[in-house]
Amino acid sequence: MPEQTTTQIFDLGDFQLSTGFILPNAKLSYKTHGSLNPAKDNAILFPHFLGGAPEALEIFIGEDRPLDPRKYFIILPGLFGNGFSSSPSNTEPPFDQGAFPQTNIADDVIAQHRLVTEVFNIKELHLVLGWSVGALQTYEWAVRFPNMIKRAASIAGAPKPSPWTTLWLRTAIEEPVVSDPAWNNGFYTDPQAIQGGLRRQAHVMALTLPPLGFYREDEEVWRSMGFISRDDFISRFWEAFMVPQDPNNLITQSRKTRAADPSFGGDLAAALQQIKAKMFVVAFTGDMMFPPEECKRDAQRIPNAQFREISSISGHLTTFALTEQDRQAMDDVLQEILAD
Amino acid sequence: MPEQTTTQIFDLGDFQLSTGFILPNAKLSYKTHGSLNPAKDNAILFPHFLGGAPEALEIFIGEDRPLDPRKYFIILPGLFGNGFSSSPSNTEPPFDQGAFPQTNIADDVIAQHRLVTEVFNIKELHLVLGWSVGALQTYEWAVRFPNMIKRAASIAGAPKPSPWTTLWLRTAIEEPVVSDPAWNNGFYTDPQAIQGGLRRQAHVMALTLPPLGFYREDEEVWRSMGFISRDDFISRFWEAFMVPQDPNNLITQSRKTRAADPSFGGDLAAALQQIKAKMFVVAFTGDMMFPPEECKRDAQRIPNAQFREISSISGHLTTFALTEQDRQAMDDVLQEILAD
């Protein structure tokens, strides 16, 4: 684990969202590791995933880890709706709770760009990378600010979610809480009143995110991750992840993910052609959300992209390095991405 | 389509369930097509699937269809909880609605056996076959009454559900309705009050039952089935299937499916060794619920079984013959099963 750092807040002021709202006193949370060098050319931006927090990404950061703070200045930016940045759970009326405005991934990236340029005066990022919804942010970065990014890596992600993935977001993330008896249009008094819905989210995730065969009697992959039964895995991994979340915050993140599109409804192939970064498109075998064949197709649409498939028993969850093999595979691919 | 026949009811009297309850005036619904020949050796038993009804299976029945009523006497038996047989929705107190007792697949098969032997005086069935939960009944038949079955066919099924499948039943079928604000422990006054939950069931089914790639932009498999969008498919196929259902009936069917096990918690491999029928284990490529590799393993545990994999773009849904190719593939395998 890296040295402890604290979450910081960048004041964005009154921030104009692409959805036609102005968010007063908007905030972007972030953490950093390491130091920006005098040339300001050692910065890595690593946005996080849906429901996640920077801490989850710190497994890759540390001395002798792929993202070494002795060498790199690593910025872990938040996104709107993550509970630390401006979110339904921490915003004043009229934009509190169920009335928090729709935001787009593009808004997050614009806010992150302001952080990078205004706070750190960085002109070029050595690397932008992200997993899952972090990868959606990476694509938005690579298309929107092509001259600012030297390297980019999408890890189990896509420029825009597939029809299956948007159905997943609606079914796994939104419906279980929106249908909860305590939901009250998002104006609940206590997020824990909706923990039934949060647990149902966890169950649909447990059903759909591990790869086929994960639970099979003759494989029981969860054993290699330290769980003693399928339901122990569901409780201590999925429910433990979901129950502390704020439902409105999750809905905000889910809706922006569903709408993600670097071409804003235009020509996505043309948008991807604009990417100048040296890009790695990394996929995990058995990932139902971002299947390798789809990621491979994405890589073929980007001028300077390479496709890598990581063979794993963990599918979409490979990033979490729940097994030693996954940890090694993730380390290896990050090292390759950073190699010159 | 075959000639119209009506649903009939076999009175089972006071029926002792394997779960320790006696169901007073128990009923088993069934339909038949064709006539039993004098030798009583042309009977085919074709139990139906979860949430299904005999009508859905009639696509395979008719003159010049694989199950030709000029040649075969085809019995389409119900199961407890299907809404026609004894079910939460049609049973008197104290076993009405949310108080309907747990039943097992074995109870259905015992009731079906009584129908076959007491009503029709059949000593040997030419074929028992079923899809999905119908296949679970087929396995129970083949293990419980090995001397009565000449041929058996499991189509996209298993002797007992896998850990993924039991998680699916809990997550896709049970939780969406049990968590509905109108559920009231199963003592609702109108099943339609729970249609929000029924639609959420439909959405998890839409997410998990088509094969990977089904919704992909460059495949859009639903087009070949006559739908104009993903959400049109979800509405007119999945919601149309689920919304008319009675939630308690679905829960009854789901719970018995979760508990299905021809060895009753004993040695399943030994139980499968008892099967004497010539058996076909048919799997569909891309079926996440009953993956071909699992079905193949099942076939290897049965003395006289052959494994067949049907290549299809429809995965678990291939049985419905939603495309001409699926219809042809299903017809072909049924003809092979019936060939001497």
XYZ file of C-alpha atoms in Angstrom:
680
model
C 0.000 0.000 0.000
C 1.210 3.523 -0.749
C 1.725 6.236 1.816
C -1.547 7.584 3.184
C -2.818 10.675 1.413
C -6.029 12.526 2.020
C -8.881 13.323 -0.293
C -8.684 16.901 -1.528
C -11.337 19.119 -3.012
C -10.966 21.356 -6.055
C -13.508 24.190 -6.059
C -14.937 24.482 -9.548
C -17.144 27.444 -8.704
C -20.454 27.628 -10.537
C -19.960 24.827 -13.002
C -21.919 24.647 -16.231
C -22.991 21.100 -16.975
C -23.414 19.884 -20.559
C -26.976 18.990 -19.633
C -28.019 22.638 -19.286
C -27.701 23.188 -15.558
C -25.319 25.317 -13.527
C -24.129 23.526 -10.426
C -23.348 26.184 -7.791
C -20.095 25.772 -5.835
C -19.285 22.571 -7.617
C -16.533 20.375 -6.192
C -14.215 17.781 -7.680
C -12.534 15.444 -5.222
C -9.119 13.960 -5.881
C -6.141 12.285 -4.306
C -2.522 12.373 -5.404
C 0.555 10.232 -4.892
C 4.130 11.255 -5.593
C 5.329 14.632 -6.829
C 5.046 16.509 -10.068
C 8.537 16.887 -11.515
C 9.841 20.287 -12.680
C 9.182 19.414 -16.351
C 5.617 18.507 -15.354
C 5.752 15.473 -17.601
C 5.396 12.618 -15.116
C 1.658 12.862 -14.347
C -0.676 9.886 -14.557
C -4.434 10.408 -14.319
C -6.401 7.416 -13.074
C -10.177 8.081 -12.797
C -12.219 5.536 -10.882
C -15.133 3.247 -11.572
C -18.862 3.250 -10.785
C -19.426 3.050 -7.055
C -15.702 3.080 -6.529
C -13.290 5.353 -4.747
C -9.622 6.220 -5.342
C -8.606 3.831 -2.579
C -9.603 0.857 -4.704
C -7.028 1.888 -7.312
C -4.205 2.251 -4.820
C -3.406 -1.445 -5.065
C -1.401 -0.506 -8.164
C 0.415 2.379 -6.495
C 3.491 2.165 -4.348
C 7.214 1.629 -4.335
C 7.957 -1.291 -6.640
C 4.341 -1.313 -7.786
C 3.531 -0.467 -11.450
C 2.550 3.099 -10.545
C 5.554 4.100 -8.453
C 5.163 7.491 -6.730
C 8.956 7.916 -6.683
C 8.747 8.195 -10.453
C 5.228 9.349 -11.257
C 2.809 11.966 -9.995
C -0.425 10.015 -9.824
C -3.722 11.876 -9.723
C -6.814 9.901 -8.752
C -9.697 12.204 -9.674
C -13.294 11.711 -8.595
C -16.404 12.233 -10.675
C -19.709 13.958 -9.977
C -21.911 11.681 -7.927
C -19.121 9.768 -6.186
C -20.050 11.186 -2.775
C -16.907 13.350 -2.404
C -17.240 15.458 -5.537
C -20.583 17.273 -5.938
C -23.188 14.568 -5.524
C -26.851 14.139 -4.654
C -25.757 13.259 -1.128
C -23.797 16.481 -0.462
C -25.403 19.217 -2.569
C -27.619 22.011 -1.278
C -31.209 22.494 -2.468
C -32.515 22.833 -5.114
C -30.047 20.205 -6.398
C -30.058 17.874 -3.423
C -30.883 14.146 -3.412
C -33.410 13.147 -6.077
C -33.152 16.591 -7.729
C -29.444 16.400 -8.533
C -29.107 17.270 -12.220
C -28.129 14.778 -14.879
C -24.409 14.943 -15.533
C -22.347 13.473 -18.337
C -18.991 11.730 -18.364
C -17.905 14.745 -20.436
C -18.640 17.016 -17.455
C -16.407 14.894 -15.262
C -13.629 15.052 -17.821
C -13.986 18.824 -18.234
C -13.779 19.218 -14.453
C -10.768 16.878 -14.299
C -9.132 18.861 -17.123
C -9.539 22.022 -15.100
C -7.959 20.297 -12.111
C -5.000 19.135 -14.192
C -4.434 22.475 -15.925
C -5.516 25.040 -13.322
C -4.238 23.411 -10.143
C -1.170 21.613 -11.485
C -0.451 23.537 -14.688
C 0.151 20.277 -16.513
C 0.291 20.529 -20.319
C 0.635 16.853 -21.142
C -0.352 13.742 -19.225
C 2.068 10.855 -19.356
C -0.834 8.410 -19.104
C -4.605 8.423 -18.600
C -6.023 5.061 -17.665
C -9.158 3.629 -16.152
C -11.155 0.477 -15.575
C -14.829 0.112 -16.528
C -16.452 3.538 -15.996
C -12.897 4.792 -15.511
C -12.225 3.576 -19.059
C -15.223 5.526 -20.351
C -13.628 8.636 -18.830
C -10.322 7.673 -20.439
C -11.937 7.514 -23.882
C -13.644 10.872 -23.296
C -10.256 12.348 -22.333
C -8.505 10.858 -25.368
C -11.118 12.209 -27.797
C -11.717 15.582 -26.153
C -8.097 16.505 -25.371
C -6.109 14.507 -27.943
C -3.044 16.762 -27.774
C -2.729 16.488 -24.028
C -2.342 12.751 -23.654
C 0.778 10.802 -24.442
C -0.580 7.389 -23.480
C -4.052 6.098 -22.737
C -5.283 2.748 -21.490
C -8.833 1.462 -21.421
C -8.991 -1.512 -19.102
C -12.202 -3.529 -19.525
C -14.082 -0.593 -20.951
C -15.411 1.002 -24.097
C -15.895 4.466 -25.607
C -19.611 4.062 -25.063
C -21.548 1.323 -23.328
C -23.046 -1.459 -25.416
C -26.816 -2.084 -25.524
C -26.259 -4.940 -23.061
C -24.342 -2.649 -20.719
C -26.998 0.075 -20.758
C -29.596 -2.610 -20.030
C -27.353 -3.828 -17.212
C -27.105 -0.336 -15.695
C -30.870 0.074 -15.747
C -31.539 -3.420 -14.428
C -28.693 -3.941 -11.966
C -28.165 -0.422 -10.641
C -31.262 1.694 -11.162
C -34.345 -0.514 -10.877
C -33.482 -2.276 -7.607
C -33.271 0.999 -5.686
C -35.834 3.055 -7.618
C -38.405 0.339 -6.890
C -37.548 0.170 -3.195
C -40.490 1.062 -0.943
C -38.298 3.614 0.858
C -37.052 5.304 -2.347
C -39.536 8.219 -2.291
C -38.275 9.698 -5.576
C -34.799 9.893 -4.096
C -35.876 11.988 -1.103
C -35.197 9.444 1.601
C -34.001 10.546 4.995
C -31.471 7.741 5.433
C -29.674 5.856 2.651
C -29.684 2.770 4.844
C -33.479 2.687 4.591
C -32.859 1.495 1.024
C -30.383 -1.195 1.885
C -32.807 -3.857 0.650
C -32.479 -2.292 -2.793
C -28.717 -1.948 -2.440
C -28.472 -5.651 -1.620
C -30.618 -6.529 -4.630
C -28.218 -4.494 -6.761
C -25.394 -6.525 -5.272
C -27.172 -9.748 -6.203
C -27.691 -8.794 -9.861
C -24.022 -7.783 -9.971
C -23.020 -11.117 -8.445
C -25.118 -12.855 -11.087
C -23.803 -10.965 -14.091
C -20.252 -9.748 -13.500
C -18.242 -12.877 -12.766
C -17.527 -14.922 -15.892
C -19.452 -18.024 -16.850
C -18.283 -20.962 -14.778
C -17.178 -18.820 -11.840
C -19.625 -20.477 -9.424
C -19.528 -23.949 -11.017
C -19.118 -26.799 -8.499
C -15.917 -28.042 -10.106
C -14.388 -24.539 -10.284
C -15.674 -22.495 -7.320
C -13.394 -19.645 -8.267
C -14.434 -17.671 -5.173
C -12.383 -20.139 -3.095
C -9.170 -18.814 -4.601
C -10.269 -15.348 -3.448
C -10.644 -16.346 0.195
C -14.382 -16.974 0.435
C -15.883 -20.125 1.899
C -19.096 -20.334 -0.137
C -20.893 -18.664 -3.014
C -23.107 -16.789 -0.572
C -20.130 -15.769 1.556
C -18.678 -14.220 -1.611
C -21.990 -12.474 -2.315
C -22.188 -11.092 1.226
C -18.608 -10.105 1.934
C -17.698 -8.953 -1.571
C -20.844 -7.653 -3.312
C -23.091 -6.620 -0.437
C -20.144 -5.185 1.457
C -19.379 -3.053 -1.622
C -22.934 -1.876 -2.249
C -24.593 -1.443 1.150
C -22.504 1.590 2.236
C -23.356 3.454 -0.985
C -25.820 6.297 -1.333
C -28.541 5.210 -3.794
C -28.940 8.652 -5.436
C -25.187 8.810 -5.984
C -25.282 5.428 -7.707
C -28.184 6.519 -9.908
C -26.259 9.654 -10.920
C -23.252 7.547 -11.889
C -25.372 4.958 -13.674
C -27.292 7.478 -15.779
C -24.182 9.281 -16.922
C -22.594 5.966 -17.813
C -25.614 4.968 -19.868
C -25.367 8.268 -21.772
C -21.593 8.169 -22.263
C -20.571 8.885 -25.842
C -17.461 10.875 -26.838
C -19.182 11.775 -30.114
C -22.294 13.103 -28.347
C -24.630 11.150 -30.605
C -22.484 11.871 -33.648
C -20.026 9.751 -35.579
C -18.228 7.637 -33.013
C -15.806 6.141 -35.528
C -14.739 9.652 -36.563
C -14.379 10.652 -32.911
C -12.105 7.682 -32.220
C -10.002 8.632 -35.259
C -9.097 11.850 -33.445
C -7.257 10.007 -30.690
C -3.533 10.769 -30.855
C -2.387 8.994 -27.706
C -0.572 5.729 -27.903
C -3.459 3.654 -26.639
C -3.817 0.232 -25.079
C -7.217 -1.429 -25.128
C -7.105 -4.153 -22.508
C -9.843 -6.763 -22.167
C -10.383 -9.676 -19.806
C -11.320 -13.142 -21.032
C -14.861 -13.967 -19.950
C -15.843 -10.349 -19.245
C -19.542 -10.218 -20.124
C -19.742 -6.444 -19.767
C -16.869 -5.583 -22.096
C -16.261 -8.761 -24.107
C -12.790 -9.038 -25.657
C -14.217 -9.231 -29.197
C -15.898 -5.843 -28.686
C -12.773 -4.282 -27.180
C -10.724 -5.631 -30.072
C -13.096 -3.936 -32.512
C -12.726 -0.669 -30.563
C -8.934 -0.914 -30.788
C -9.149 -1.354 -34.548
C -10.974 1.973 -34.822
C -8.205 3.933 -33.074
C -5.156 5.066 -35.093
C -2.418 4.104 -32.666
C -3.981 1.421 -30.480
C -2.909 -2.005 -29.393
C -5.249 -4.671 -28.096
C -4.350 -6.926 -25.184
C -6.480 -9.739 -23.777
C -5.728 -10.863 -20.250
C -6.633 -14.465 -19.606
C -8.218 -14.744 -16.187
C -10.799 -16.682 -14.219
C -12.224 -13.416 -12.868
C -13.699 -11.785 -15.980
C -14.690 -8.175 -15.369
C -13.332 -8.416 -11.816
C -9.741 -9.089 -12.866
C -8.781 -5.489 -12.034
C -9.387 -6.084 -8.350
C -6.452 -8.505 -8.291
C -8.426 -10.883 -6.118
C -6.052 -13.687 -7.052
C -2.282 -13.636 -7.248
C -2.510 -14.499 -10.947
C -4.752 -11.497 -11.630
C -2.459 -9.222 -9.689
C 0.504 -10.401 -11.722
C -1.375 -10.058 -15.024
C -2.512 -6.536 -14.155
C 0.998 -5.549 -13.057
C 2.441 -6.916 -16.281
C 0.050 -5.034 -18.532
C 0.496 -1.770 -16.618
C 4.250 -2.149 -16.926
C 3.917 -2.746 -20.661
C 1.711 0.344 -21.017
C 4.285 2.475 -19.212
C 7.301 1.029 -21.002
C 8.917 3.148 -23.687
C -50.516 -25.502 -35.045
C -52.175 -28.712 -33.896
C -55.894 -29.186 -33.449
C -57.290 -27.296 -30.491
C -57.531 -29.318 -27.317
C -58.616 -28.186 -23.910
C -56.817 -28.259 -20.620
C -57.988 -31.168 -18.487
C -57.707 -31.741 -14.774
C -56.707 -34.965 -13.048
C -57.975 -35.153 -9.481
C -55.172 -36.410 -7.294
C -57.261 -36.409 -4.119
C -55.407 -35.604 -0.917
C -51.854 -35.595 -2.204
C -48.900 -36.131 0.084
C -46.047 -33.820 -0.804
C -42.447 -34.834 -0.219
C -42.101 -31.688 1.871
C -44.375 -33.039 4.611
C -47.710 -31.493 3.723
C -50.935 -33.034 2.468
C -52.500 -30.942 -0.275
C -56.287 -31.527 -0.118
C -58.101 -32.101 -3.431
C -54.890 -31.673 -5.383
C -55.155 -31.202 -9.143
C -52.794 -31.849 -12.010
C -53.603 -30.084 -15.268
C -52.725 -31.594 -18.635
C -53.455 -31.472 -22.335
C -53.180 -34.257 -24.864
C -52.787 -34.505 -28.615
C -53.374 -37.605 -30.732
C -54.566 -40.982 -29.509
C -53.070 -43.719 -27.416
C -52.679 -46.790 -29.625
C -53.957 -50.212 -28.481
C -50.446 -51.332 -27.509
C -50.170 -48.164 -25.416
C -46.607 -47.689 -26.612
C -46.834 -44.421 -28.522
C -47.023 -41.952 -25.617
C -44.750 -38.948 -25.325
C -44.652 -36.931 -22.117
C -43.581 -33.312 -22.514
C -43.620 -31.320 -19.224
C -43.327 -27.568 -19.503
C -40.979 -24.888 -18.259
C -41.027 -22.274 -15.488
C -43.778 -19.750 -16.104
C -44.778 -21.667 -19.191
C -47.917 -23.440 -20.309
C -48.509 -26.436 -22.609
C -49.446 -24.083 -25.450
C -45.843 -22.921 -25.760
C -44.782 -26.491 -26.545
C -47.408 -27.002 -29.232
C -45.150 -25.397 -31.832
C -43.549 -28.847 -32.111
C -46.859 -30.697 -32.388
C -48.911 -31.169 -35.547
C -49.158 -33.055 -38.800
C -45.712 -33.053 -40.374
C -44.249 -31.566 -37.230
C -41.724 -33.584 -35.165
C -44.396 -34.610 -32.657
C -47.104 -35.808 -35.050
C -50.416 -36.613 -33.322
C -51.277 -39.069 -36.100
C -48.426 -41.197 -34.801
C -47.930 -40.243 -31.168
C -50.108 -39.694 -28.135
C -48.603 -36.550 -26.677
C -49.281 -35.658 -23.056
C -48.410 -32.121 -21.930
C -48.597 -32.311 -18.142
C -48.614 -29.329 -15.819
C -46.805 -28.953 -12.552
C -47.854 -27.650 -9.141
C -47.807 -23.874 -9.171
C -48.484 -23.401 -12.885
C -51.901 -21.816 -12.257
C -53.940 -24.731 -13.655
C -52.662 -27.506 -11.425
C -52.898 -26.849 -7.674
C -51.223 -23.496 -7.184
C -51.086 -20.613 -4.744
C -53.553 -18.791 -6.999
C -56.270 -21.481 -6.953
C -55.963 -23.301 -3.637
C -58.292 -22.939 -0.660
C -57.100 -21.808 2.760
C -55.014 -22.687 4.657
C -52.814 -23.293 1.586
C -53.786 -20.248 -0.465
C -51.457 -17.579 -1.841
C -48.390 -16.966 0.299
C -49.159 -20.061 2.406
C -48.989 -22.584 -0.433
C -46.609 -25.332 0.735
C -43.178 -25.910 -0.734
C -43.332 -28.549 -3.443
C -40.552 -30.437 -5.172
C -40.021 -31.401 -8.791
C -40.323 -34.967 -7.456
C -43.924 -34.215 -6.394
C -44.739 -33.069 -9.914
C -43.226 -36.207 -11.361
C -45.078 -38.444 -8.899
C -48.338 -36.707 -9.828
C -47.527 -37.021 -13.540
C -46.728 -40.710 -13.031
C -50.135 -41.211 -11.488
C -51.727 -39.474 -14.481
C -49.830 -41.665 -16.928
C -50.520 -44.930 -15.107
C -53.953 -44.392 -13.512
C -55.693 -42.396 -16.240
C -54.044 -43.889 -19.324
C -52.758 -47.194 -18.006
C -49.458 -46.653 -19.804
C -46.628 -48.992 -18.798
C -43.863 -47.480 -20.879
C -43.373 -43.992 -22.290
C -41.928 -43.776 -25.776
C -40.237 -40.497 -24.846
C -40.067 -38.021 -21.978
C -38.604 -34.674 -22.936
C -38.478 -31.157 -21.609
C -36.764 -27.801 -21.908
C -35.244 -25.966 -18.933
C -37.435 -26.742 -15.892
C -39.109 -29.289 -18.183
C -35.683 -30.925 -18.467
C -35.354 -31.027 -14.668
C -38.652 -32.969 -14.619
C -37.305 -35.233 -17.366
C -34.244 -36.095 -15.279
C -36.428 -36.764 -12.234
C -38.590 -39.095 -14.371
C -35.566 -40.902 -15.794
C -34.040 -41.514 -12.361
C -37.266 -42.254 -10.462
C -38.960 -44.488 -13.019
C -36.055 -45.901 -15.047
C -37.982 -48.939 -16.288
C -40.853 -46.888 -17.667
C -38.980 -44.700 -20.124
C -37.674 -45.833 -23.481
C -36.207 -42.468 -24.497
C -35.518 -39.258 -22.626
C -34.343 -35.870 -23.805
C -33.082 -33.003 -21.703
C -33.139 -29.856 -23.809
C -31.119 -27.019 -22.264
C -31.444 -28.426 -18.786
C -29.704 -30.339 -16.043
C -30.463 -32.922 -13.371
C -30.078 -30.202 -10.782
C -29.541 -26.474 -11.186
C -26.010 -25.126 -10.990
C -24.970 -22.598 -8.312
C -25.328 -19.869 -10.974
C -28.819 -21.061 -11.822
C -29.983 -21.126 -8.215
C -28.576 -17.614 -7.802
C -30.444 -16.652 -10.978
C -33.730 -18.023 -9.641
C -33.353 -16.089 -6.404
C -32.250 -12.888 -8.140
C -34.329 -12.891 -11.320
C -37.534 -14.565 -10.127
C -37.876 -14.278 -6.372
C -36.340 -11.003 -5.215
C -38.042 -8.657 -7.713
C -41.531 -9.661 -6.554
C -40.808 -10.436 -2.906
C -39.394 -6.911 -2.551
C -42.349 -5.271 -4.276
C -44.210 -2.830 -2.006
C -47.482 -4.645 -2.812
C -46.132 -8.134 -2.050
C -47.519 -8.370 1.507
C -45.983 -11.795 2.155
C -47.811 -13.148 -0.871
C -51.251 -12.079 0.371
C -51.987 -9.478 -2.272
C -55.529 -8.953 -3.491
C -54.601 -8.534 -7.153
C -51.547 -10.032 -8.888
C -51.459 -6.976 -11.140
C -50.630 -4.833 -8.113
C -47.194 -6.484 -8.340
C -46.656 -5.875 -12.030
C -43.748 -3.559 -11.250
C -41.993 -6.573 -9.750
C -43.054 -8.803 -12.638
C -41.552 -6.316 -15.084
C -38.330 -6.189 -13.095
C -38.211 -9.987 -13.328
C -38.609 -9.613 -17.074
C -35.698 -7.192 -17.201
C -33.294 -9.475 -15.339
C -34.374 -12.281 -17.657
C -33.764 -10.054 -20.691
C -30.321 -9.267 -19.296
C -29.262 -12.811 -18.528
C -30.981 -15.306 -20.833
C -30.036 -14.220 -24.358
C -26.468 -15.151 -25.248
C -23.572 -12.723 -25.175
C -23.672 -10.517 -28.248
C -27.440 -10.821 -28.705
C -27.993 -7.079 -28.292
C -24.703 -5.950 -29.888
C -25.121 -3.131 -32.446
C -23.590 -5.162 -35.258
C -25.736 -8.230 -34.482
C -29.091 -7.036 -33.108
C -30.370 -10.590 -33.085
C -33.832 -9.424 -31.977
C -34.339 -8.024 -35.508
C -34.428 -11.531 -36.953
C -37.206 -12.287 -34.455
C -39.463 -9.480 -35.642
C -38.691 -6.795 -33.068
C -37.761 -3.231 -33.987
C -35.545 -2.340 -31.025
C -33.976 -3.861 -27.947
C -36.660 -2.316 -25.786
C -39.417 -3.479 -28.126
C -38.037 -7.000 -27.612
C -37.992 -6.478 -23.847
C -41.588 -5.213 -23.828
C -43.277 -7.514 -26.284
C -41.312 -10.653 -25.484
C -40.215 -10.529 -21.845
C -42.747 -8.242 -20.194
C -45.565 -9.776 -22.254
C -44.492 -13.176 -20.891
C -44.136 -12.117 -17.257
C -46.833 -9.531 -16.558
C -49.801 -11.946 -16.826
C -48.220 -14.319 -14.296
C -49.242 -14.747 -10.695
C -46.241 -13.886 -8.493
C -46.906 -16.575 -5.876
C -47.144 -19.184 -8.629
C -43.765 -18.084 -9.958
C -42.231 -18.242 -6.496
C -43.555 -21.781 -6.046
C -42.013 -22.849 -9.344
C -38.750 -21.060 -8.617
C -38.274 -22.565 -5.177
C -38.917 -26.109 -6.351
C -36.485 -25.558 -9.209
C -33.813 -24.345 -6.827
C -34.301 -27.495 -4.728
C -34.420 -29.912 -7.674
C -32.181 -32.926 -7.172
C -33.043 -36.468 -8.295
C -30.711 -37.795 -5.599
C -32.424 -35.803 -2.825
C -29.128 -34.539 -1.494
C -27.469 -37.908 -2.005
C -25.070 -39.168 -4.636
C -26.127 -37.541 -7.893
C -23.624 -39.467 -9.982
C -25.038 -42.745 -8.642
C -28.575 -41.521 -9.308
C -27.716 -40.722 -12.927
C -26.206 -44.200 -13.295
C -29.683 -45.627 -12.718
C -31.045 -44.103 -15.917
C -31.945 -46.828 -18.406
C -33.554 -44.694 -21.115
C -31.739 -43.942 -24.290
C -31.056 -40.338 -23.445
C -30.224 -37.243 -25.435
C -28.685 -34.300 -23.632
C -29.183 -31.302 -25.887
C -27.486 -27.960 -25.227
C -27.543 -24.631 -27.016
C -24.390 -22.694 -27.857
C -24.218 -19.521 -25.783
C -26.756 -20.697 -23.193
C -25.568 -19.072 -19.962
C -28.052 -20.990 -17.821
C -27.149 -24.475 -19.012
C -23.765 -24.072 -20.731
C -22.918 -26.812 -23.249
C -19.784 -27.812 -21.322
C -21.924 -28.537 -18.240
C -24.519 -30.469 -20.252
C -21.755 -32.502 -21.859
C -20.462 -33.435 -18.438
C -23.994 -34.507 -17.429
C -24.248 -36.707 -20.528
C -20.982 -38.412 -19.632
C -22.459 -39.457 -16.287
C -25.422 -41.283 -17.869
C -24.950 -44.852 -19.143
C -26.721 -44.551 -22.486
C -26.634 -40.836 -23.264
C -25.628 -38.840 -26.283
C -24.719 -35.178 -26.212
C -25.838 -32.771 -28.916
C -24.966 -29.079 -29.122
C -27.209 -26.900 -31.254
C -25.448 -23.879 -32.689
C -27.752 -20.886 -32.461
C -27.777 -17.137 -31.984
C -30.564 -17.493 -29.400
C -28.832 -19.311 -26.540
C -31.290 -20.524 -23.912
C -34.184 -19.219 -26.034
C -33.487 -21.519 -28.997
C -36.410 -23.738 -27.984
C -38.907 -20.997 -28.794
C -37.979 -21.260 -32.491
C -38.004 -17.485 -32.770
C -35.951 -17.721 -35.960
C -36.401 -20.083 -38.885
C -32.924 -21.473 -38.219
C -33.813 -22.309 -34.612
C -37.054 -23.932 -35.693
C -35.181 -26.111 -38.156
C -32.483 -27.012 -35.630
C -35.089 -27.960 -33.023
C -37.076 -29.997 -35.545
C -33.918 -31.825 -36.604
C -32.889 -32.781 -33.084
C -36.406 -33.897 -32.130
C -36.510 -36.068 -35.254
C -33.154 -37.570 -34.352
C -34.343 -38.295 -30.823
C -37.434 -40.082 -32.138
C -35.621 -41.991 -34.901
C -35.035 -45.697 -34.336
